[in-house]
Coordinates of C-alpha atoms and ligand atoms in Angstrom, one line a residue:
X1 CA -6.8 116.5 -5.0
X2 CA -8.6 113.2 -3.5
X3 CA -12.2 115.0 -4.0
X4 CA -10.9 115.6 -7.9
X5 CA -9.8 112.0 -8.0
X6 CA -13.1 110.1 -6.4
X7 CA -14.9 113.1 -9.0
X8 CA -13.1 111.8 -11.7
X9 CA -13.2 108.1 -11.2
X10 CA -17.1 108.6 -10.5
X11 CA -17.4 110.3 -13.8
X12 CA -16.1 107.4 -15.4
X13 CA -17.8 104.7 -14.1
X14 CA -21.1 106.3 -14.7
X15 CA -20.1 107.4 -18.0
X16 CA -19.1 103.8 -19.0
X17 CA -22.4 102.3 -17.0
X18 CA -24.1 104.9 -19.0
X19 CA -22.9 104.0 -22.2
X20 CA -22.3 99.7 -21.9
X21 CA -25.6 99.5 -19.9
X22 CA -28.5 100.0 -22.4
X23 CA -26.5 98.2 -25.3
X24 CA -26.3 95.4 -23.0
X25 CA -29.8 95.3 -21.9
X26 CA -30.7 95.8 -25.5
X27 CA -28.4 92.8 -26.8
X28 CA -30.1 90.8 -24.1
X29 CA -33.6 92.0 -25.0
X30 CA -32.4 91.5 -28.4
X31 CA -31.6 87.5 -28.0
X32 CA -34.4 86.9 -26.0
X33 CA -36.8 88.4 -29.3
X34 CA -35.1 86.5 -31.9
X35 CA -35.4 83.2 -29.4
X36 CA -39.0 83.7 -29.2
X37 CA -39.6 84.7 -32.9
X38 CA -37.5 82.0 -33.8
X39 CA -39.7 79.5 -31.8
X40 CA -43.0 81.1 -33.0
X41 CA -41.6 80.3 -36.5
X42 CA -40.9 76.5 -35.6
X43 CA -44.2 76.1 -34.0
X44 CA -45.9 77.2 -37.4
X45 CA -43.2 75.3 -39.7
X46 CA -44.7 72.1 -37.2
X47 CA -48.2 72.7 -38.1
X48 CA -47.5 72.8 -41.9
X49 CA -46.2 69.7 -41.3
X50 CA -49.2 67.8 -39.4
X51 CA -51.7 69.3 -42.4
X52 CA -49.1 67.8 -44.9
X53 CA -49.1 64.2 -42.9
X54 CA -52.8 64.5 -42.7
X55 CA -53.4 65.6 -46.3
X56 CA -51.4 62.0 -47.5
X57 CA -53.2 59.6 -45.1
X58 CA -56.4 61.5 -46.6
X59 CA -55.3 61.1 -50.4
X60 CA -54.6 57.3 -49.4
X61 CA -57.8 56.8 -47.8
X62 CA -59.6 58.4 -50.7
X63 CA -57.5 56.2 -52.9
X64 CA -59.1 53.3 -51.3
X65 CA -62.7 54.4 -51.6
X66 CA -61.7 54.9 -55.2
X67 CA -60.6 51.4 -55.3
X68 CA -64.1 50.1 -53.9
X69 CA -66.6 51.7 -56.2
X70 CA -65.7 49.8 -59.4
X71 CA -68.1 46.3 -58.9
X72 CA -66.8 43.2 -59.9
X73 CA -64.8 40.4 -59.5
X74 CA -61.1 41.2 -57.5
X75 CA -58.4 41.6 -60.3
X76 CA -60.7 42.0 -63.0
X77 CA -59.5 44.0 -65.5
X78 CA -61.8 46.8 -65.0
X79 CA -60.8 46.8 -61.4
X80 CA -57.1 46.7 -62.6
X81 CA -57.7 49.5 -64.8
X82 CA -59.1 51.6 -61.8
X83 CA -56.6 51.1 -59.9
X84 CA -54.2 52.1 -62.2
X85 CA -56.3 55.5 -62.5
X86 CA -56.0 56.2 -59.0
X87 CA -52.2 55.9 -58.9
X88 CA -52.3 58.7 -61.8
X89 CA -54.3 60.5 -60.0
X90 CA -53.3 60.6 -56.4
X91 CA -50.1 62.0 -56.1
X92 CA -48.9 60.3 -52.7
X93 CA -50.3 57.0 -53.7
X94 CA -47.3 54.8 -55.7
X95 CA -49.2 51.5 -56.2
X96 CA -53.2 50.7 -55.7
X97 CA -53.7 47.0 -55.8
X98 CA -56.0 44.3 -54.1
X99 CA -54.5 41.2 -51.7
X100 CA -56.3 38.3 -49.7
X101 CA -55.4 35.3 -47.4
X102 CA -52.4 37.3 -46.3
X103 CA -51.0 37.6 -49.7
X104 CA -50.7 40.3 -52.2
X105 CA -53.2 39.4 -55.6
X106 CA -52.8 42.0 -58.0
X107 CA -51.9 45.7 -59.0
X108 CA -51.4 47.7 -61.9
X109 CA -47.3 47.7 -61.3
X110 CA -47.4 44.0 -60.1
X111 CA -49.7 42.4 -62.5
X112 CA -51.9 39.5 -61.2
X113 CA -49.8 37.5 -58.9
X114 CA -52.2 35.7 -57.0
X115 CA -50.4 32.4 -58.0
X116 CA -46.8 33.8 -57.1
X117 CA -47.4 33.2 -53.2
X118 CA -45.8 36.5 -52.2
X119 CA -46.9 37.2 -48.8
X120 CA -48.4 40.5 -46.8
X121 CA -47.9 40.0 -42.8
X122 CA -50.8 40.7 -40.5
X123 CA -51.0 44.7 -40.5
X124 CA -49.2 46.8 -37.6
X125 CA -52.2 48.6 -36.5
X126 CA -56.1 48.6 -37.3
X127 CA -57.9 52.2 -36.9
X128 CA -61.4 52.1 -35.2
X129 CA -62.9 52.7 -38.3
X130 CA -61.5 49.6 -39.9
X131 CA -58.3 50.9 -41.7
X132 CA -55.3 48.6 -41.6
X133 CA -51.7 50.3 -41.9
X134 CA -48.2 48.6 -42.4
X135 CA -45.8 50.8 -41.6
X136 CA -42.5 49.8 -42.9
X137 CA -43.8 47.4 -45.4
X138 CA -41.5 45.9 -48.2
X139 CA -42.9 46.5 -51.6
X140 CA -42.5 43.2 -53.8
X141 CA -41.1 45.5 -56.5
X142 CA -37.9 46.6 -54.7
X143 CA -35.6 44.7 -52.3
X144 CA -35.0 47.9 -50.2
X145 CA -37.7 50.2 -50.5
X146 CA -40.2 49.8 -47.3
X147 CA -43.2 51.6 -47.9
X148 CA -46.0 52.6 -45.7
X149 CA -49.3 50.3 -46.7
X150 CA -53.1 51.5 -45.6
X151 CA -55.7 48.7 -46.7
X152 CA -59.5 48.5 -46.6
X153 CA -62.0 45.5 -48.0
X154 CA -59.1 43.7 -49.4
X155 CA -57.7 46.3 -51.4
X156 CA -54.1 48.5 -50.3
X157 CA -52.8 51.5 -51.3
X158 CA -48.9 52.2 -50.9
X159 CA -47.6 55.5 -49.9
X160 CA -43.4 56.5 -49.7
X161 CA -42.9 57.5 -46.2
X162 CA -40.9 60.5 -47.7
X163 CA -44.2 62.0 -48.4
X164 CA -44.8 63.2 -44.7
X165 CA -41.8 64.6 -44.3
X166 CA -40.6 66.0 -47.7
X167 CA -42.1 69.8 -47.4
X168 CA -40.0 72.3 -49.1
X169 CA -38.3 74.5 -46.7
X170 CA -35.4 76.8 -47.2
X171 CA -34.6 75.9 -43.8
X172 CA -34.0 72.5 -44.0
X173 CA -35.6 71.6 -40.7
X174 CA -36.0 67.8 -40.2
X175 CA -39.4 66.7 -39.6
X176 CA -40.2 63.6 -37.7
X177 CA -44.1 62.0 -38.6
X178 CA -45.6 60.0 -35.4
X179 CA -48.5 57.5 -35.3
X180 CA -49.9 58.7 -31.7
X181 CA -51.9 55.7 -30.7
X182 CA -48.8 53.1 -31.0
X183 CA -46.2 56.1 -30.7
X184 CA -44.7 54.4 -34.0
X185 CA -42.3 56.4 -35.8
X186 CA -44.1 56.2 -39.5
X187 CA -41.7 58.7 -41.4
X188 CA -38.0 60.8 -41.1
X189 CA -36.0 63.2 -42.6
X190 CA -32.9 61.7 -43.7
X191 CA -29.9 61.8 -41.8
X192 CA -31.8 62.5 -38.8
X193 CA -31.4 60.3 -35.8
X194 CA -35.2 58.4 -34.6
X195 CA -34.5 57.8 -31.2
X196 CA -33.8 62.2 -30.6
X197 CA -36.9 62.8 -32.6
X198 CA -39.1 60.0 -30.4
X199 CA -37.6 61.3 -27.0
X200 CA -38.7 64.8 -28.1
X201 CA -42.0 63.8 -29.2
X202 CA -42.5 62.2 -26.0
X203 CA -41.8 65.6 -23.9
X204 CA -44.1 67.6 -25.9
X205 CA -40.8 69.4 -27.6
X206 CA -39.5 70.4 -23.9
X207 CA -35.8 69.3 -24.3
X208 CA -33.2 70.7 -22.3
X209 CA -30.2 71.1 -25.5
X210 CA -27.8 73.8 -25.9
X211 CA -27.9 73.3 -29.7
X212 CA -31.5 72.4 -30.8
X213 CA -35.4 74.0 -30.4
X214 CA -38.0 71.7 -30.8
X215 CA -41.7 71.3 -31.6
X216 CA -44.7 68.8 -31.2
X217 CA -48.1 69.6 -33.4
X218 CA -50.7 67.1 -33.1
X219 CA -53.5 66.5 -36.0
X220 CA -57.1 67.2 -34.8
X221 CA -58.8 64.4 -36.9
X222 CA -56.3 61.4 -37.0
X223 CA -54.1 60.3 -34.6
X224 CA -51.0 61.7 -35.9
X225 CA -48.6 63.8 -34.6
X226 CA -45.0 65.4 -36.2
X227 CA -41.7 66.8 -34.6
X228 CA -39.7 69.6 -35.9
X229 CA -36.2 70.6 -35.0
X230 CA -34.5 73.9 -35.7
X231 CA -30.8 75.0 -34.6
X232 CA -30.7 77.6 -31.7
X233 CA -30.6 81.0 -32.9
X234 CA -30.3 81.3 -36.1
X235 CA -33.7 80.2 -37.6
X236 CA -34.0 81.9 -41.4
X237 CA -30.9 84.0 -40.4
X238 CA -33.3 86.7 -38.9
X239 CA -30.9 86.6 -35.8
X240 CA -28.3 89.1 -37.3
X241 CA -30.8 91.6 -38.2
X242 CA -32.8 91.6 -35.0
X243 CA -29.6 92.3 -33.3
X244 CA -28.2 95.2 -35.4
X245 CA -31.4 96.8 -35.3
X246 CA -31.3 96.6 -31.6
X247 CA -27.7 97.4 -30.9
X248 CA -28.4 100.6 -33.1
X249 CA -31.0 101.6 -30.9
X250 CA -28.9 101.0 -27.5
X251 CA -25.4 102.6 -29.3
X252 CA -28.2 105.3 -29.9
X253 CA -29.7 105.2 -26.2
X254 CA -26.3 104.9 -24.8
X255 CA -24.5 107.6 -26.6
X256 CA -27.5 110.2 -25.8
X257 CA -27.3 109.4 -21.8
X258 CA -23.6 109.5 -21.6
X259 CA -23.5 113.0 -23.4
X260 CA -26.3 114.0 -20.8
X261 CA -24.4 112.6 -18.0
X262 CA -21.2 114.1 -19.4
X263 CA -22.6 117.6 -19.6
X264 CA -23.8 117.6 -16.2
X265 CA -21.0 116.1 -14.7
X266 CA -18.4 119.0 -16.1
X267 CA -21.0 121.3 -16.1
X268 CA -21.7 121.3 -12.1
X269 CA -19.5 119.2 -10.6
X270 CA -16.2 119.0 -12.2
X271 CA -15.9 122.6 -13.1
X272 CA -15.8 124.5 -9.7
X273 CA -14.1 121.3 -8.5
X274 CA -11.3 122.1 -11.1
X275 CA -10.7 125.8 -10.9
X276 CA -10.4 125.1 -6.5
X277 CA -7.5 122.6 -7.7
X278 CA -6.3 125.1 -9.8
X279 CA -5.9 127.6 -7.3
X280 CA -4.7 125.6 -4.5
X281 CA -1.9 124.2 -7.0
X282 CA -1.3 128.0 -8.6
X283 CA -1.7 126.7 -11.8
X284 CA -3.1 130.4 -12.3
X285 CA -1.4 133.5 -14.3
X286 CA -1.5 137.0 -14.3
X287 CA -1.1 139.4 -17.4
X288 CA -1.0 143.0 -17.1
X289 CA -2.5 145.7 -19.5
X290 CA -0.8 149.1 -19.8
X291 CA -2.7 151.9 -18.7
X292 CA -1.6 154.7 -20.4
X293 CA -2.3 159.1 -19.9
X294 CA -3.5 159.9 -22.7
X295 CA -1.8 163.3 -23.7
X296 CA 1.3 161.8 -24.3
X297 CA 0.6 157.9 -24.5
X298 CA 3.1 157.1 -21.7
X299 CA 2.4 154.3 -19.8
X300 CA 1.6 155.0 -16.0
X301 CA 0.4 151.7 -14.6
X302 CA -0.9 148.4 -15.5
X303 CA -4.3 146.6 -14.5
X304 CA -3.6 142.8 -13.7
X305 CA -5.8 140.5 -15.4
X306 CA -6.4 137.0 -14.6
X307 CA -5.6 133.9 -16.9
X308 CA -6.4 130.1 -16.5
X309 CA -5.2 127.4 -19.2
X310 CA -7.1 124.3 -18.8
X311 CA -6.2 121.2 -21.2
X312 CA -4.3 123.8 -23.5
X313 CA -7.4 125.9 -23.8
X314 CA -7.8 129.5 -22.4
X315 CA -10.5 129.6 -20.2
X316 CA -12.1 133.3 -20.0
X317 CA -12.2 135.1 -17.2
X318 CA -15.7 136.4 -17.2
X319 CA -16.8 132.8 -16.6
X320 CA -14.3 131.4 -14.5
X321 CA -14.1 134.7 -11.7
X322 CA -18.1 134.0 -12.1
X323 CA -17.9 130.7 -11.1
X324 CA -14.9 131.5 -8.6
X325 CA -17.9 134.0 -6.9
X326 CA -20.5 131.2 -6.8
X327 CA -18.4 128.4 -4.9
X328 CA -16.5 130.5 -2.1
X329 CA -12.9 130.5 -4.4
X330 CA -12.9 134.0 -5.2
X331 CA -10.8 134.9 -1.8
X332 CA -8.4 132.6 -2.5
X333 CA -8.2 133.8 -6.2
X334 CA -7.5 137.3 -5.0
X335 CA -5.1 136.2 -2.8
X336 CA -3.8 134.1 -5.6
X337 CA -3.7 137.1 -8.1
X338 CA -2.1 139.3 -5.6
X339 CA 1.0 137.1 -4.7
X340 CA 1.8 136.5 -8.0
X341 CA 1.5 140.2 -9.0
X342 CA 3.8 141.3 -6.0
X343 CA 6.3 138.5 -7.0
X344 CA 6.4 139.7 -10.5
X345 CA 6.1 143.6 -10.6
X346 CA 8.3 143.7 -7.2
X347 CA 11.4 145.4 -8.9
X348 CA 9.0 147.3 -11.3
X349 CA 7.4 148.8 -8.7
X350 CA 10.3 149.9 -6.9
X351 CA 12.4 151.3 -8.9
X352 CA 9.1 153.5 -10.3
X353 CA 7.4 154.8 -7.0
X354 CA 4.9 156.6 -9.6
X355 CA 4.0 153.6 -11.3
X356 CA 1.4 151.3 -10.0
X357 CA -0.9 147.9 -10.4
X358 CA -4.5 147.6 -10.3
X359 CA -6.1 144.2 -8.6
X360 CA -9.8 143.5 -9.2
X361 CA -11.5 142.5 -6.5
X362 CA -15.3 141.0 -6.1
X363 CA -17.7 141.7 -3.6
X364 CA -17.0 139.3 -0.9
X365 CA -13.4 140.5 -1.2
X366 CA -15.0 143.9 0.5
X367 CA -17.5 142.2 2.5
X368 CA -14.4 142.5 5.9
X369 CA -11.0 143.8 6.7
X370 CA -9.3 140.3 5.2
X371 CA -8.4 141.2 2.1
X372 CA -6.7 144.8 2.9
X373 CA -5.2 143.0 5.9
X374 CA -3.2 140.5 3.4
X375 CA -2.4 143.1 1.0
X376 CA -0.7 145.5 3.8
X377 CA 0.7 142.3 5.6
X378 CA 2.6 141.1 1.7
X379 CA 3.9 144.9 1.2
X380 CA 5.5 145.3 4.4
X381 CA 9.6 145.5 3.8
X382 CA 9.0 145.4 0.1
X383 CA 9.6 149.0 -0.5
X384 CA 6.4 148.9 -2.1
X385 CA 4.1 152.1 -1.6
X386 CA 0.8 151.6 -0.9
X387 CA -0.7 154.0 -3.3
X388 CA 0.9 151.8 -5.9
X389 CA -1.3 148.8 -5.1
X390 CA -4.7 149.9 -6.5
X391 CA -8.5 147.9 -5.9
X392 CA -11.1 148.0 -9.0
X393 CA -14.6 147.0 -8.3
X394 CA -17.4 147.2 -9.9
X395 CA -20.6 149.2 -8.4
X396 CA -22.4 146.4 -8.4
X397 CA -20.0 144.6 -6.5
X398 CA -19.9 147.4 -3.6
X399 CA -23.6 149.1 -3.6
X400 CA -26.5 148.0 -1.1
X401 CA -23.7 146.9 1.4
X402 CA -23.3 148.9 4.2
X403 CA -20.0 147.1 5.6
X404 CA -18.4 147.5 1.8
X405 CA -18.6 151.6 2.4
X406 CA -16.2 151.0 5.6
X407 CA -13.9 148.8 3.9
X408 CA -13.7 150.8 1.1
X409 CA -12.5 153.7 3.4
X410 CA -10.5 151.8 5.5
X411 CA -9.0 150.9 1.7
X412 CA -8.3 154.6 0.9
X413 CA -7.4 155.4 4.4
X414 CA -4.5 152.9 3.9
X415 CA -3.2 155.2 0.9
X416 CA -4.9 152.8 -1.6
X417 CA -6.5 154.4 -4.2
X418 CA -10.2 152.9 -5.3
X419 CA -11.6 152.6 -8.8
X420 CA -14.7 152.0 -10.0
X421 CA -14.9 149.7 -12.6
X422 CA -17.3 149.0 -15.4
X423 CA -18.6 152.4 -14.5
X424 CA -21.8 153.8 -16.5
X425 CA -23.1 149.7 -16.8
X426 CA -24.2 150.1 -13.3
X427 CA -27.7 151.8 -12.4
X428 CA -26.8 154.1 -9.8
X429 CA -27.8 157.6 -9.8
X430 CA -25.2 160.6 -9.5
X431 CA -26.7 161.7 -6.0
X432 CA -25.9 158.1 -4.9
X433 CA -22.6 157.7 -6.5
X434 CA -21.3 161.2 -4.5
X435 CA -22.2 159.2 -1.5
X436 CA -18.9 157.2 -2.0
X437 CA -15.7 158.3 -2.2
X438 CA -13.4 157.2 -4.5
X439 CA -10.3 158.2 -6.8
X440 CA -11.2 156.9 -10.3
X441 CA -14.0 156.1 -12.4
X442 CA -13.4 153.7 -15.1
X443 CA -15.9 154.1 -18.0
X444 CA -16.6 150.9 -19.8
X445 CA -15.3 149.6 -23.0
X446 CA -19.2 149.2 -24.5
X447 CA -19.3 153.5 -24.2
X448 CA -16.1 154.0 -25.7
X449 CA -17.0 151.6 -28.5
X450 CA -19.7 154.3 -29.3
X451 CA -18.0 157.6 -29.2
X452 CA -16.5 158.0 -32.9
X453 CA -20.0 156.2 -34.2
X454 CA -22.5 158.9 -35.5
X455 CA -25.0 156.3 -33.9
X456 CA -27.6 157.4 -31.5
X457 CA -25.9 155.5 -28.4
X458 CA -22.8 157.9 -28.8
X459 CA -24.4 160.5 -27.1
X460 CA -24.4 158.6 -23.6
X461 CA -20.7 158.4 -23.7
X462 CA -20.4 162.8 -23.0
X463 CA -22.9 162.6 -20.4
X464 CA -20.7 159.8 -18.8
X465 CA -18.2 161.5 -18.8
X466 CA -19.6 165.0 -17.6
X467 CA -20.9 162.7 -14.2
X468 CA -17.5 161.9 -13.7
X469 CA -16.2 165.1 -13.8
X470 CA -19.2 166.4 -11.6
X471 CA -18.0 163.8 -9.3
X472 CA -14.4 165.3 -9.9
X473 CA -12.5 162.6 -10.1
X474 CA -10.0 161.3 -12.3
X475 CA -10.7 159.3 -15.6
X476 CA -10.0 156.0 -17.3
X477 CA -11.1 154.7 -20.4
X478 CA -11.4 150.9 -21.1
X479 CA -11.4 149.5 -24.4
X480 CA -9.5 152.2 -26.3
X481 CA -9.2 150.5 -29.7
X482 CA -8.2 153.4 -32.3
X483 CA -6.1 156.5 -32.6
X484 CA -9.8 158.6 -33.2
X485 CA -11.4 157.1 -30.2
X486 CA -8.2 158.6 -27.9
X487 CA -8.4 161.8 -29.5
X488 CA -12.1 162.2 -29.1
X489 CA -11.5 161.4 -25.6
X490 CA -8.8 163.5 -24.8
X491 CA -10.4 166.7 -26.5
X492 CA -13.0 165.8 -23.8
X493 CA -10.8 165.6 -20.9
X494 CA -10.3 162.1 -20.1
X495 CA -7.2 161.6 -18.2
X496 CA -5.9 158.0 -19.1
X497 CA -7.0 155.3 -21.8
X498 CA -6.7 151.5 -21.6
X499 CA -7.0 149.1 -24.7
X500 CA -5.7 147.4 -27.7
X501 CA -4.7 150.8 -29.0
X502 CA -2.2 150.8 -27.0
X503 CA -1.3 147.4 -25.7
X504 CA -3.2 144.5 -24.9
X505 CA -2.4 142.2 -21.6
X506 CA 0.4 140.9 -21.3
X507 CA 3.1 138.6 -19.5
X508 CA 5.2 140.5 -16.5
X509 CA 8.7 139.9 -18.5
X510 CA 7.2 141.4 -21.7
X511 CA 5.6 144.0 -19.8
X512 CA 9.3 145.2 -18.7
X513 CA 10.4 145.4 -22.4
X514 CA 7.4 146.9 -23.6
X515 CA 7.6 150.2 -21.3
X516 CA 11.2 150.5 -22.2
X517 CA 9.7 150.8 -26.2
X518 CA 6.9 152.9 -25.0
X519 CA 8.6 155.5 -23.0
X520 CA 10.9 155.9 -26.2
X521 CA 7.4 156.0 -28.8
X522 CA 5.2 158.1 -26.0
X523 CA 6.4 161.4 -27.2
X524 CA 6.1 160.6 -30.8
X525 CA 2.6 159.2 -30.3
X526 CA 1.1 161.9 -28.7
X527 CA 2.1 164.4 -31.4
X528 CA 0.5 161.9 -34.0
X529 CA -2.6 161.8 -32.0
X530 CA -2.8 165.7 -31.6
X531 CA -3.9 165.8 -35.4
X532 CA -7.8 166.6 -35.7
X533 CA -8.8 163.7 -36.6
X534 CA -13.1 164.5 -36.4
Ligands
C2E601 P1 -12.3 144.4 -16.7 O1 -12.1 144.6 -15.3 O2 -13.2 145.2 -17.3 O3 -11.1 144.4 -17.5 C1 -11.2 144.5 -18.9 C2 -11.3 143.4 -20.1 O4 -11.2 144.2 -21.6 C3 -10.2 142.4 -19.8 O5 -10.4 141.2 -20.3 C4 -9.3 142.9 -21.1 O6 -8.6 142.1 -21.8 C5 -10.1 143.1 -22.0 N1 -10.0 144.5 -23.0 C6 -9.2 145.2 -22.6 N2 -8.6 146.2 -24.0 C7 -9.0 145.8 -24.6 C8 -9.7 146.4 -26.1 O7 -9.3 147.3 -26.7 N3 -10.7 145.5 -27.2 C9 -11.3 144.7 -26.6 N4 -12.2 143.9 -27.3 N5 -10.7 144.4 -25.0 C10 -10.1 144.7 -24.3 P2 -10.7 139.9 -19.8 O8 -9.0 139.5 -19.2 O9 -10.8 139.1 -20.1 O10 -11.2 140.2 -18.0 C11 -12.5 139.9 -18.0 C12 -13.1 140.2 -16.7 O11 -12.9 139.3 -15.7 C13 -12.4 141.5 -16.1 O12 -13.4 142.9 -17.0 C14 -12.6 141.4 -14.9 O13 -13.9 142.1 -14.7 C15 -12.2 140.1 -14.7 N6 -11.3 139.8 -14.3 C16 -9.8 139.3 -14.7 N7 -9.2 139.6 -13.4 C17 -9.6 139.4 -12.4 C18 -9.5 139.1 -11.6 O14 -7.8 139.1 -10.9 N8 -9.9 139.2 -10.1 C19 -11.3 139.1 -10.6 N9 -12.0 139.7 -9.5 N10 -11.7 139.5 -11.9 C20 -11.3 139.6 -12.9
CA602 CA1 -10.8 146.0 -14.4
CA603 CA1 -13.9 147.2 -16.4

């Protein structure tokens, strides 16, 4: 029982492990996979953002050199006209004009303001190649707006800092553009904390955060960099799809694995263990199939047949008897069948001294006198005569064993008739069979099946019957299913029959009732069967 419990809990644990393990692994792999995809995608986005920053800067430079191209005095109509063209042609340039002596001079939008004394402070940054940069310069046109201004040779262009960071992105990931030499924040997406983005820049994007991933990129040609950010685990909503794919794989693998484990456990471990448990708990039943005299249909005895119902399902004895034989359980099983049979049929046997029951035994039961001794000990004092308990053994179970010859002789000497079961399906020659002393042959159902058919195999049955006659033993035909078969067998001198034509195997109580009815009907049926049917 303890062994069985351990077995069951072990199989449950293994089943769970087999089922949940791969799913957990799948989820883990899926999350790692999604994370690396997220990060890769974010790095690509940072590269795009840095390209935009370069593009805006180079437009400003190109605009400045266009302004330089027209000669003549500062703020001449020609030069103002050229400035207007530059503003119109360069998408990111908002205004273009001239300055001098720390003052704005003119631009197409401002007009000539050289006399108005509007100050332009010294630049925030001077590049090595002669560009001046004002990172957040208030425009004379607005009180609130601060643009990036880039100047050279007395010309300047104004660029809306938003141009650096307004990439079209469905995921709306924020961007910060940074001047690398000074570490100045040039532009940032609205609503994002500049300190946080500058911090991420400082650490190359390698910031521990439960909420965000960061990535940085740097221009190869200008001292420009960007920082981008995206929420952890949901870039572009790809994650659920990835998870679903991996989960499906996990479930299929788990199901396959679980099924294999389950099959292995139920087939190899648990079945014999469960059978052992059932025998120990005596959860095995015995039913009885009548054997009738063919001449008059009267029941002369029964065959005890073992039955096992597991979880509401009847297991075929062909299956579990074999399992019992292969797992050293057949002796306890035979003992249990004997014990139940004697307990259930004792009154019937004692009241009808000519009535008998046959018990099926296996090779192991015939390998020693153990079962015979047990049988005789059980009979002592019951009033049952030895010839009322008979044994059935197949040819295969006692051929080739010298010891079984002695054991069979001992059964007969003790008064128990011995039957050869499934006669005709073994491989023994008649000469060999003659060396065995037995009392009855049971012709196998497969031959009885053929007797009223006009098939080639039907010629075997008469031959087998002839063999039995030659051995000078009585014959029981197994598996009789029709009146025609019964008549055919009777005509050829077969004395007894057993089969569904007469009765199926039944429980002891039902048997007692059936025998009462059978006695009344036996005579009637015998006369019906003797009508020529072939
Ligand atoms: P068996 O000893 O040849 O038993 C006869 C089988 O044929 C039984 O099947 C019986 O129910 C079935 N049978 C009887 N009449 C008919 C019929 O007219 N038509 C058909 N189609 N079948 C019929 P069962 O009970 O399933 O037993 C199968 C085998 O299991 C037995 O074959 C026997 O070899 C083994 N067995 C049964 N009980 C025991 C037992 O207590 N101990 C041992 N060692 N083996 C047993
Ligand atoms: Ca049998
Ligand atoms: Ca048989």
